[in-house]
Short mmCIF file of C-alpha atoms and ligand atoms in Angstrom, two decimals:
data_model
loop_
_atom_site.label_atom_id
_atom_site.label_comp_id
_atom_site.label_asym_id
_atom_site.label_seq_id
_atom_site.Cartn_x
_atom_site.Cartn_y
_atom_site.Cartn_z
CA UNK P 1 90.66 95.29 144.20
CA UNK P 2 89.43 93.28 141.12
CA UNK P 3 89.01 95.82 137.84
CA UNK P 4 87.54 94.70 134.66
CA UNK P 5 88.99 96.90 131.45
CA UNK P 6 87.82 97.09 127.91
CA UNK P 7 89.83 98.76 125.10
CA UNK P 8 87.62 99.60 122.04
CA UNK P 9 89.87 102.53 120.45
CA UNK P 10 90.40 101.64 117.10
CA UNK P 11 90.44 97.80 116.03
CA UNK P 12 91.04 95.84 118.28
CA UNK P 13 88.37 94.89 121.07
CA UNK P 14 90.51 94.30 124.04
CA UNK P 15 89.07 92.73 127.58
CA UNK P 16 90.94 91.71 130.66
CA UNK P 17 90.85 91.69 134.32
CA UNK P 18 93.62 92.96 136.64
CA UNK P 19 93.33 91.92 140.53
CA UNK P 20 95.90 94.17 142.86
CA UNK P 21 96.90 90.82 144.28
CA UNK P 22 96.79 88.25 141.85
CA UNK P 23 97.83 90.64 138.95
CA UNK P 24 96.60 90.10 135.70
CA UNK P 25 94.38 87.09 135.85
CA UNK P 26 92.78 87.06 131.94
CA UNK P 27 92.72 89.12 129.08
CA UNK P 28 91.64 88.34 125.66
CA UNK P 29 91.49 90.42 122.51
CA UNK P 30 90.05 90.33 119.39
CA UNK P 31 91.66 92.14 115.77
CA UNK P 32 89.88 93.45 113.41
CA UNK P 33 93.09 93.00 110.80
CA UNK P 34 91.25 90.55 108.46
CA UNK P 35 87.95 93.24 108.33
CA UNK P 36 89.96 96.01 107.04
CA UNK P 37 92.53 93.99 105.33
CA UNK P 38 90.75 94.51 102.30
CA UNK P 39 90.15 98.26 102.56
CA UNK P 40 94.05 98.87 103.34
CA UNK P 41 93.18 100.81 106.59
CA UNK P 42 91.13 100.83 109.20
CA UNK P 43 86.90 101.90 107.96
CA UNK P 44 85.55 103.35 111.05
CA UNK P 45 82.19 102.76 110.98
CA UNK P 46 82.82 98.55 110.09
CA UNK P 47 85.14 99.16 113.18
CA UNK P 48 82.33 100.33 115.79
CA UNK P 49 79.88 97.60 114.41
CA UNK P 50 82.77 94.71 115.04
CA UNK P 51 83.22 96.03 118.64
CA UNK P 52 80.01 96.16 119.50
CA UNK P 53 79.50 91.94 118.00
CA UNK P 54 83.05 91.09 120.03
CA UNK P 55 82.35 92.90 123.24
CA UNK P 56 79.77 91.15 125.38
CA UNK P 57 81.30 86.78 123.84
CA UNK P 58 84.48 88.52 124.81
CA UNK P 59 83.46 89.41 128.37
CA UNK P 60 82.10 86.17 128.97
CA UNK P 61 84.85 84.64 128.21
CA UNK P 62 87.48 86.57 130.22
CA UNK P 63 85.42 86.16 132.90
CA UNK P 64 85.39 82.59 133.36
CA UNK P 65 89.18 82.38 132.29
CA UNK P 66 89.80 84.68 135.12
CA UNK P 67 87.12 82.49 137.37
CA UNK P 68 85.26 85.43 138.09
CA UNK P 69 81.83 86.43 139.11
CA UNK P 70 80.29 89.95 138.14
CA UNK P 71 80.18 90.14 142.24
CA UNK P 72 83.84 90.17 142.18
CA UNK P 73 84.34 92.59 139.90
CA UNK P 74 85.28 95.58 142.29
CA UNK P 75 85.86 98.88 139.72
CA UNK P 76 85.73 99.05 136.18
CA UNK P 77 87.39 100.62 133.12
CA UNK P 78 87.36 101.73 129.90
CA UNK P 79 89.21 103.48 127.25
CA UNK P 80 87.64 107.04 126.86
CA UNK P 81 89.87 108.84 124.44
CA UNK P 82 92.14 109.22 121.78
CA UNK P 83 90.50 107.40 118.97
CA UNK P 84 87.91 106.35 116.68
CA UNK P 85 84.68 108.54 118.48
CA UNK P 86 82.24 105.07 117.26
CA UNK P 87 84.63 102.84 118.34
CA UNK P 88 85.38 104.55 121.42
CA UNK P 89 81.62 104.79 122.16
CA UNK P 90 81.27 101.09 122.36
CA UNK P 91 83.97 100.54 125.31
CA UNK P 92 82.67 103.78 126.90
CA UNK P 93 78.81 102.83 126.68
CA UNK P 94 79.40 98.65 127.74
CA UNK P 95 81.77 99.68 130.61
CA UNK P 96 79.99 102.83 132.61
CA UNK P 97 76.27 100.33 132.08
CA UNK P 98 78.59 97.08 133.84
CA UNK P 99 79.89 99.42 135.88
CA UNK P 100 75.89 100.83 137.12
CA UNK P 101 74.26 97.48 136.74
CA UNK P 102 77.10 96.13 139.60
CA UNK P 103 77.34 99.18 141.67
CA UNK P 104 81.00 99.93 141.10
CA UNK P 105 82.91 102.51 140.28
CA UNK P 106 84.34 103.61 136.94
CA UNK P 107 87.29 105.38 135.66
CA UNK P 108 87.90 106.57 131.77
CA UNK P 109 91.32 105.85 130.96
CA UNK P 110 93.73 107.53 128.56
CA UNK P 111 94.85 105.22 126.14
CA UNK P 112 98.56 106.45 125.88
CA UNK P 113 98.37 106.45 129.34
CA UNK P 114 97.40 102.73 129.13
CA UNK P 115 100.45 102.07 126.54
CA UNK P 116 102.68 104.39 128.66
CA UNK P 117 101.63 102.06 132.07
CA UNK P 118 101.74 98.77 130.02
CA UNK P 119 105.31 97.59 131.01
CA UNK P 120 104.58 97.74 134.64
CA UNK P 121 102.77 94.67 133.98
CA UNK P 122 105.61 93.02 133.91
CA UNK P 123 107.84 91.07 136.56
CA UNK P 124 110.45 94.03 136.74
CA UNK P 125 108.62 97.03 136.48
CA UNK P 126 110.29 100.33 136.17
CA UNK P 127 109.97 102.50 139.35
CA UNK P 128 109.21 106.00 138.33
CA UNK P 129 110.40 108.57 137.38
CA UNK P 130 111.39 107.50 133.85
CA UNK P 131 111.32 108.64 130.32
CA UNK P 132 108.65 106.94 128.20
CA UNK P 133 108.87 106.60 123.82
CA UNK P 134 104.98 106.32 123.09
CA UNK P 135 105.20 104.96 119.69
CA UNK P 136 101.92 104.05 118.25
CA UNK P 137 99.74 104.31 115.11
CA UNK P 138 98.45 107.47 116.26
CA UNK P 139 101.00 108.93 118.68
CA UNK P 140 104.46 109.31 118.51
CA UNK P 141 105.52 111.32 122.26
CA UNK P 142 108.44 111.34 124.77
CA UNK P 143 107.13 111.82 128.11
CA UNK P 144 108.56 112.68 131.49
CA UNK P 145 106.77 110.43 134.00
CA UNK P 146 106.86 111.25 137.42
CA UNK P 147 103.98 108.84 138.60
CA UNK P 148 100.39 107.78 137.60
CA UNK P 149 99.01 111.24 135.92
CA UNK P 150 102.02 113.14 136.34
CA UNK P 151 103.08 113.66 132.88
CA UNK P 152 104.92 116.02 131.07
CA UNK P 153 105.40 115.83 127.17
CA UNK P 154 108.58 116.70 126.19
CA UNK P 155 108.42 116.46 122.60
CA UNK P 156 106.41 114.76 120.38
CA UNK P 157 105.83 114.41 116.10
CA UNK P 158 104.87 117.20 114.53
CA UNK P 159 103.29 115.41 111.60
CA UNK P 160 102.76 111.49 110.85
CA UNK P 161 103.26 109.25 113.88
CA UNK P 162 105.77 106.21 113.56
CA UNK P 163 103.47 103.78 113.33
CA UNK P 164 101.66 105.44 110.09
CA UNK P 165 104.35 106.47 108.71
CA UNK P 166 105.59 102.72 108.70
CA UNK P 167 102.05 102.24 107.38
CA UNK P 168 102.22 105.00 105.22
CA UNK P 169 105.57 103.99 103.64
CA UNK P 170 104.30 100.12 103.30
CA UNK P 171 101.47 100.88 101.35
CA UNK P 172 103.76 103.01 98.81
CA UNK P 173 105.92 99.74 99.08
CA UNK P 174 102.49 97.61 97.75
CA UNK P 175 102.53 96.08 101.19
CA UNK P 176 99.14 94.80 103.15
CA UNK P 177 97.35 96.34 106.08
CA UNK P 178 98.74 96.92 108.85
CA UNK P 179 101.66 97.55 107.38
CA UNK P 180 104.28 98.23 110.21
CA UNK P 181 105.20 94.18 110.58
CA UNK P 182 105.07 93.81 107.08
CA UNK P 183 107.23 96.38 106.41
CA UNK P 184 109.69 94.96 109.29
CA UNK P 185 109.13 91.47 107.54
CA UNK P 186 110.41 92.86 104.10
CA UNK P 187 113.58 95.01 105.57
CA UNK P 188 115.28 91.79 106.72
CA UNK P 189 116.07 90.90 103.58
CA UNK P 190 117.47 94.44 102.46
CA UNK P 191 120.58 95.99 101.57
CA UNK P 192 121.57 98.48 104.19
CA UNK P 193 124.19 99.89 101.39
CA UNK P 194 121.89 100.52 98.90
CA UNK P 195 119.45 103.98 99.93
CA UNK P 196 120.22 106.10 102.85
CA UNK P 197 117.13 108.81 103.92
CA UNK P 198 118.17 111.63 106.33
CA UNK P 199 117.10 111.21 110.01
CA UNK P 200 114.40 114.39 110.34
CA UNK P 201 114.92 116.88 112.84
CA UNK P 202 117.80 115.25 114.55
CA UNK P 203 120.87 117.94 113.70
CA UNK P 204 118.48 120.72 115.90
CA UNK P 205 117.85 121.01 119.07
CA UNK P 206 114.49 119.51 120.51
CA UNK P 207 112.58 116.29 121.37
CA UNK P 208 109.96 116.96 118.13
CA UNK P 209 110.07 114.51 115.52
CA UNK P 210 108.83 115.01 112.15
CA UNK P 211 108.46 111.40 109.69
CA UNK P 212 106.27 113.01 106.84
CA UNK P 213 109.23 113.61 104.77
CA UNK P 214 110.55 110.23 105.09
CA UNK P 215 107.64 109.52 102.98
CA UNK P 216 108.77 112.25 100.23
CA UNK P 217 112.15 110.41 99.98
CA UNK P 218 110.16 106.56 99.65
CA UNK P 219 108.32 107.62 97.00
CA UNK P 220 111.15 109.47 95.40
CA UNK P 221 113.13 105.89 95.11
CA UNK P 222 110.41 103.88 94.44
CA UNK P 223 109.85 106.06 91.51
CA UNK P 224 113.66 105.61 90.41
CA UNK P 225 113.54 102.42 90.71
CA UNK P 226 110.24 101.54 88.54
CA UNK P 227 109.88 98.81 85.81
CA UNK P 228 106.98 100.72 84.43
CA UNK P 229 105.98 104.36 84.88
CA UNK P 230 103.12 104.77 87.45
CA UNK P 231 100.94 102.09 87.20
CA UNK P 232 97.66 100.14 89.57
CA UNK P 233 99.96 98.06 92.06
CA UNK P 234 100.14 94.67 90.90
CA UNK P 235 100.61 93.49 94.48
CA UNK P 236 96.62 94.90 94.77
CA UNK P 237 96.31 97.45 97.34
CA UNK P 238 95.69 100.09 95.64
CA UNK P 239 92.26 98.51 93.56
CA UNK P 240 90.99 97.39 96.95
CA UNK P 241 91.58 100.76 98.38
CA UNK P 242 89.70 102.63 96.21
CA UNK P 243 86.35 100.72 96.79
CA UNK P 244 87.15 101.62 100.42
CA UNK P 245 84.40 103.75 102.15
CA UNK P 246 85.75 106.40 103.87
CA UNK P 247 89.52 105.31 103.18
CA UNK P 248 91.22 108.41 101.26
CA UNK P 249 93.28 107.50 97.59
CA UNK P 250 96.80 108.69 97.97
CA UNK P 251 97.56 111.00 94.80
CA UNK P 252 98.04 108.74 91.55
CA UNK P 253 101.46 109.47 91.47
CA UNK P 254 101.73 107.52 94.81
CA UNK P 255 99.88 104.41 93.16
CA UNK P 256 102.29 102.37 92.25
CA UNK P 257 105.37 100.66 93.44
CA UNK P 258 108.32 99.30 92.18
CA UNK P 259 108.22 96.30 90.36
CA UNK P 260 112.03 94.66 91.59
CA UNK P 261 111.54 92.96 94.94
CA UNK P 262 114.76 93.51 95.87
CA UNK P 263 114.50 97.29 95.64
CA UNK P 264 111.20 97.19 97.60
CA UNK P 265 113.13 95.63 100.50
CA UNK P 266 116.18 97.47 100.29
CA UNK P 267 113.99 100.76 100.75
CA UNK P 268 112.18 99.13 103.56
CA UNK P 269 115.60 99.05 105.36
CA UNK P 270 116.46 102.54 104.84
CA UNK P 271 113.26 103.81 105.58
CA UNK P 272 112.86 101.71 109.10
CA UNK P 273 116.35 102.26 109.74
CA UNK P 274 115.66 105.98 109.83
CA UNK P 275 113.13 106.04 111.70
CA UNK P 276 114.60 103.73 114.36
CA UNK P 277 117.81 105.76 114.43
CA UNK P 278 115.86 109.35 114.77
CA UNK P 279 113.80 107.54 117.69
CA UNK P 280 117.10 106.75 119.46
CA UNK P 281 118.66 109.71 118.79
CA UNK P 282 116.12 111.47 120.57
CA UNK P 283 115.43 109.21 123.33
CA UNK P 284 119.20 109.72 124.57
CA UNK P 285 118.81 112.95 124.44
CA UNK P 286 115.75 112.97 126.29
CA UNK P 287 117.53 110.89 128.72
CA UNK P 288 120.62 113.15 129.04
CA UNK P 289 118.35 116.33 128.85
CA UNK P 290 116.10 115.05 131.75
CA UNK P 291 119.13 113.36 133.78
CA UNK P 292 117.05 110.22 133.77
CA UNK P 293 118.10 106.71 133.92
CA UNK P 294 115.06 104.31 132.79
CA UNK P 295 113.75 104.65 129.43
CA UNK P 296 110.11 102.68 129.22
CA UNK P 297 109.00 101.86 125.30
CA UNK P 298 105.70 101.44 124.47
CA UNK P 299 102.87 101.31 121.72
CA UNK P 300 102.77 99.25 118.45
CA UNK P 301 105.89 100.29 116.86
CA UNK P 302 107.52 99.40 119.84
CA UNK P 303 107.11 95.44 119.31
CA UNK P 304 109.78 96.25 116.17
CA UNK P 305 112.68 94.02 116.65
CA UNK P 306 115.10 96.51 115.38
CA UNK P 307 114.11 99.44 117.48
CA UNK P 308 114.17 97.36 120.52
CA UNK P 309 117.91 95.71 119.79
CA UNK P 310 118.88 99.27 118.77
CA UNK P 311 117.39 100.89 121.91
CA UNK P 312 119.05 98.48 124.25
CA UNK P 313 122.38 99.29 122.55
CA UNK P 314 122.08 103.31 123.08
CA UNK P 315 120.62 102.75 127.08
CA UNK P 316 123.66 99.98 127.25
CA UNK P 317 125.85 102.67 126.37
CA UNK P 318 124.60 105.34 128.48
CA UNK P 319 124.39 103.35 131.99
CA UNK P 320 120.64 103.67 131.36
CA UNK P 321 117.88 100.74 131.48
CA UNK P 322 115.14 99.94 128.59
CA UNK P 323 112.05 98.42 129.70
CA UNK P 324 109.37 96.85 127.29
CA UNK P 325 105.79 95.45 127.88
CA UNK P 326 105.58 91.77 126.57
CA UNK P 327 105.20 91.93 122.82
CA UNK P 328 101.26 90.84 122.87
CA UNK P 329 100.72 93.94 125.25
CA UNK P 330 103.07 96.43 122.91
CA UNK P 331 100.06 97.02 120.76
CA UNK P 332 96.53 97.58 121.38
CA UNK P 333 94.89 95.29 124.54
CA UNK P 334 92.68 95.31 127.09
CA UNK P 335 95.28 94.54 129.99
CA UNK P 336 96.91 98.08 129.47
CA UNK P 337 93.62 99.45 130.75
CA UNK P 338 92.75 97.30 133.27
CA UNK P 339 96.02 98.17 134.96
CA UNK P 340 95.65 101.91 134.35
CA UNK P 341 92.29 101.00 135.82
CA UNK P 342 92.85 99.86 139.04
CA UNK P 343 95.60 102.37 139.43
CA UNK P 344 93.42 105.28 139.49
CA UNK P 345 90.53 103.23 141.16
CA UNK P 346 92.25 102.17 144.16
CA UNK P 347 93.62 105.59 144.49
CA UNK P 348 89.79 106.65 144.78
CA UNK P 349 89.14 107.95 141.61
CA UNK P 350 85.74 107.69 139.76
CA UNK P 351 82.93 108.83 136.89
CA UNK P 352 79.98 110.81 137.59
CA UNK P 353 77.06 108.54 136.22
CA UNK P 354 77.48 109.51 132.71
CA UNK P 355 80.38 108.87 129.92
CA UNK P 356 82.03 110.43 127.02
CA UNK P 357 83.62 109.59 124.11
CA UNK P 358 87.29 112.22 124.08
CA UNK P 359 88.26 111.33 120.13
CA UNK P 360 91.29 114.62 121.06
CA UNK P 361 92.89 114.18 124.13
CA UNK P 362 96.64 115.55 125.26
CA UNK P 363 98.37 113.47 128.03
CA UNK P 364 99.56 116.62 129.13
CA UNK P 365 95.53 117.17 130.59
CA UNK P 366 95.50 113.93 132.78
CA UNK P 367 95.81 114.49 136.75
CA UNK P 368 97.13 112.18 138.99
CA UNK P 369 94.24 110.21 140.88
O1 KG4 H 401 99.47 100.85 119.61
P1 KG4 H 401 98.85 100.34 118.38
O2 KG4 H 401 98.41 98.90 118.35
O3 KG4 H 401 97.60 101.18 117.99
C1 KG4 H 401 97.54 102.56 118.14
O4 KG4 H 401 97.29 103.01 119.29
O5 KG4 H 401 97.79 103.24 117.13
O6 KG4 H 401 99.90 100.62 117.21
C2 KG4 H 401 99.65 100.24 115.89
C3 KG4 H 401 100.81 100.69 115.04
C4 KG4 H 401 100.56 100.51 113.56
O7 KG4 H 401 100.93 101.70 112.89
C5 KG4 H 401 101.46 99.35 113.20
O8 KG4 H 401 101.88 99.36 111.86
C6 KG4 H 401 102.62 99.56 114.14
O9 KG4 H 401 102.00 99.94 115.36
N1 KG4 H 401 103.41 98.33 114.35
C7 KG4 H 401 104.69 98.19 113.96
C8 KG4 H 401 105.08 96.86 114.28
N2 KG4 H 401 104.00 96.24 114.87
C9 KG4 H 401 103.00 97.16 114.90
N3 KG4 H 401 105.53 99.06 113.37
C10 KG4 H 401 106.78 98.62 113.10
N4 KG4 H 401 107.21 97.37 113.35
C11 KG4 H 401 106.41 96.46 113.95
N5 KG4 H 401 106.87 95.24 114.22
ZN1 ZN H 402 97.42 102.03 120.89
#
């Protein structure tokens, strides 16, 4: 079976084209970094209008990378849900009208379910069960997988999710959109002796995770460590920002940030060091708690070098096994869904003649196929 899948869920407009023979033949992607580079986060609306311009050059061209016909195309899918409701009106709209105009079947996928899936893409895929670390822009979740749709969140954050809280903290650190790499980029050449922040909600029991107050603690040190009291960042993301529609000001005591380089990066190492060491901390003791072996890491945050070194250590350690998609499918792509795709489809699975944007959307809802 030969499934096309588009991912339109926030900004990037992802195609590609899994075959349950072949395997992934094509995929191609588009990001929408440079649009809402100058608005320091993502603007909605400009993000539904890009899709919809990307969507229909980008099929063509998967298509004939793939060598495929619309004839050959046997199911298709799309991402229905969590995300931007425009955005995710774009995939959902394109891919059920392909999927009438062709007389195939289609299948709304989950996008977490597409991250969670994504490194069984790869040439040694994890059998199941496993324990899978969904950190993303959005999510942050450890879930018990027993197979396709048989999930079972086992803890999850109870405020900011990784990812924005690296983008969170890199803005406070005067640090471009999107800020997770960036940050990354600047820790490397940080002191790891110079700030330590706590790692939240790790000395109680649980699998929740909590990175708001990591936040608190950046903009406490940034603060101490100031040239100049409170003042427009001179590194400019804060003027940009506020011409931003739809893209809220943090408070002005948040619109600054420090003026010493080196104390920019040496809080960029504490604060992705904490957040790296809380998501290990958990994930063993997801893995001891659930008696599990495999650990699967997946979503945006999970292309950080550091988490992934640090995360082989701790499975090392534990007899366990980390697996990782490829780092082009750790973030948002089209592949992801055309694999979570033809899972369900060849399984049978398939939309009434209608579609749905689901902006809200627990993993703990999905059914197997
Ligand atoms: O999965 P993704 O592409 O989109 C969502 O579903 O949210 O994840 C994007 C998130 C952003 O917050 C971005 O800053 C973060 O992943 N990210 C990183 C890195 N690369 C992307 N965070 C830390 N280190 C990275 N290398
Ligand atoms: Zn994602």
């Amino acid at each position: 079976m030969r499934v096309l899948g588009i991912e339109t869920s926030c900004d990037e407009t992802g195609i590609a084209i899994y075959d349950g023979q072949r395997g992934l033949l094509a995929h191609v992607l588009h990001s929408q970094v440079a649009l809402h580079a100058e608005y320091g986060g993502v603007v909605p609306e400009l993000a539904s209008r890009d899709h919809v311009r990307k969507v229909l050059p980008l099929l063509r061209q998967v298509m004939t990378l793939a060598d495929t016909r619309a004839a050959d195309i046997q199911g298709v899918a799309y991402t229905a849900g969590p995300g931007l409701v425009g955005a995710l009106l774009v995939g959902a709209a394109i891919g059920r009208s392909l999927a009438w105009a062709w007389g195939v079947p289609a299948v709304a996928i989950h996008h977490m379910e597409g991250h969670l899936l994504a490194p069984l893409l790869e040439e040694d895929p994890p059998d199941f069960p496993f324990v899978a670390l969904l950190v993303s822009g959005g999510h942050t979740q450890l879930v018990r997988v027993d197979g396709v749709g048989r999930y079972h969140i086992l803890g999850e954050s109870l405020d900011d999710a990784a990812g924005e809280a690296f983008d969170k903290t890199a803005k406070l650190l005067g640090l471009g959109y999107p800020g997770g790499p960036a940050l990354a980029r600047l820790a490397a050449s940080g002191n790891p002796q110079r700030f330590h922040f706590p790692r939240p909600m790790t000395n109680r029991p649980g699998l929740d995770f909590s990175f708001s107050g990591l936040k608190t603690q950046v903009v406490k040190s940034v603060k101490q460590h100031q040239a100049v009291p409170a003042h427009p960042c001179a590194h400019g993301t804060w003027a940009s920002s506020a011409t931003a529609p739809g893209v809220a000001l943090p408070p002005a005591s948040m619109q600054s940030c420090p003026a010493d380089d080196q104390a920019r990066a040496d809080i960029a190492y504490a604060f992705q060091e904490a957040v790296v060491d809380t998501l290990a901390i958990k994930c063993q003791r997801a893995l001891r708690e659930t008696g599990l072996q495999r650990l699967v890491v997946s979503g945006g945050v999970s292309a950080n070098t550091v988490l992934r070194e640090r995360l082989r250590d701790m499975t090392h350690e534990m007899g366990a096994q980390v697996y990782y998609p490829r780092l082009e499918f750790c973030t948002d792509n089209g592949a992801m869904i055309a694999y979570a795709g033809y899972q369900r489809l060849r399984a049978g699975q398939a939309e009434p003649l209608a579609f749905s944007a689901v902006p809200r959307w627990s993993m703990n809802d999905l059914t197997p196929p």
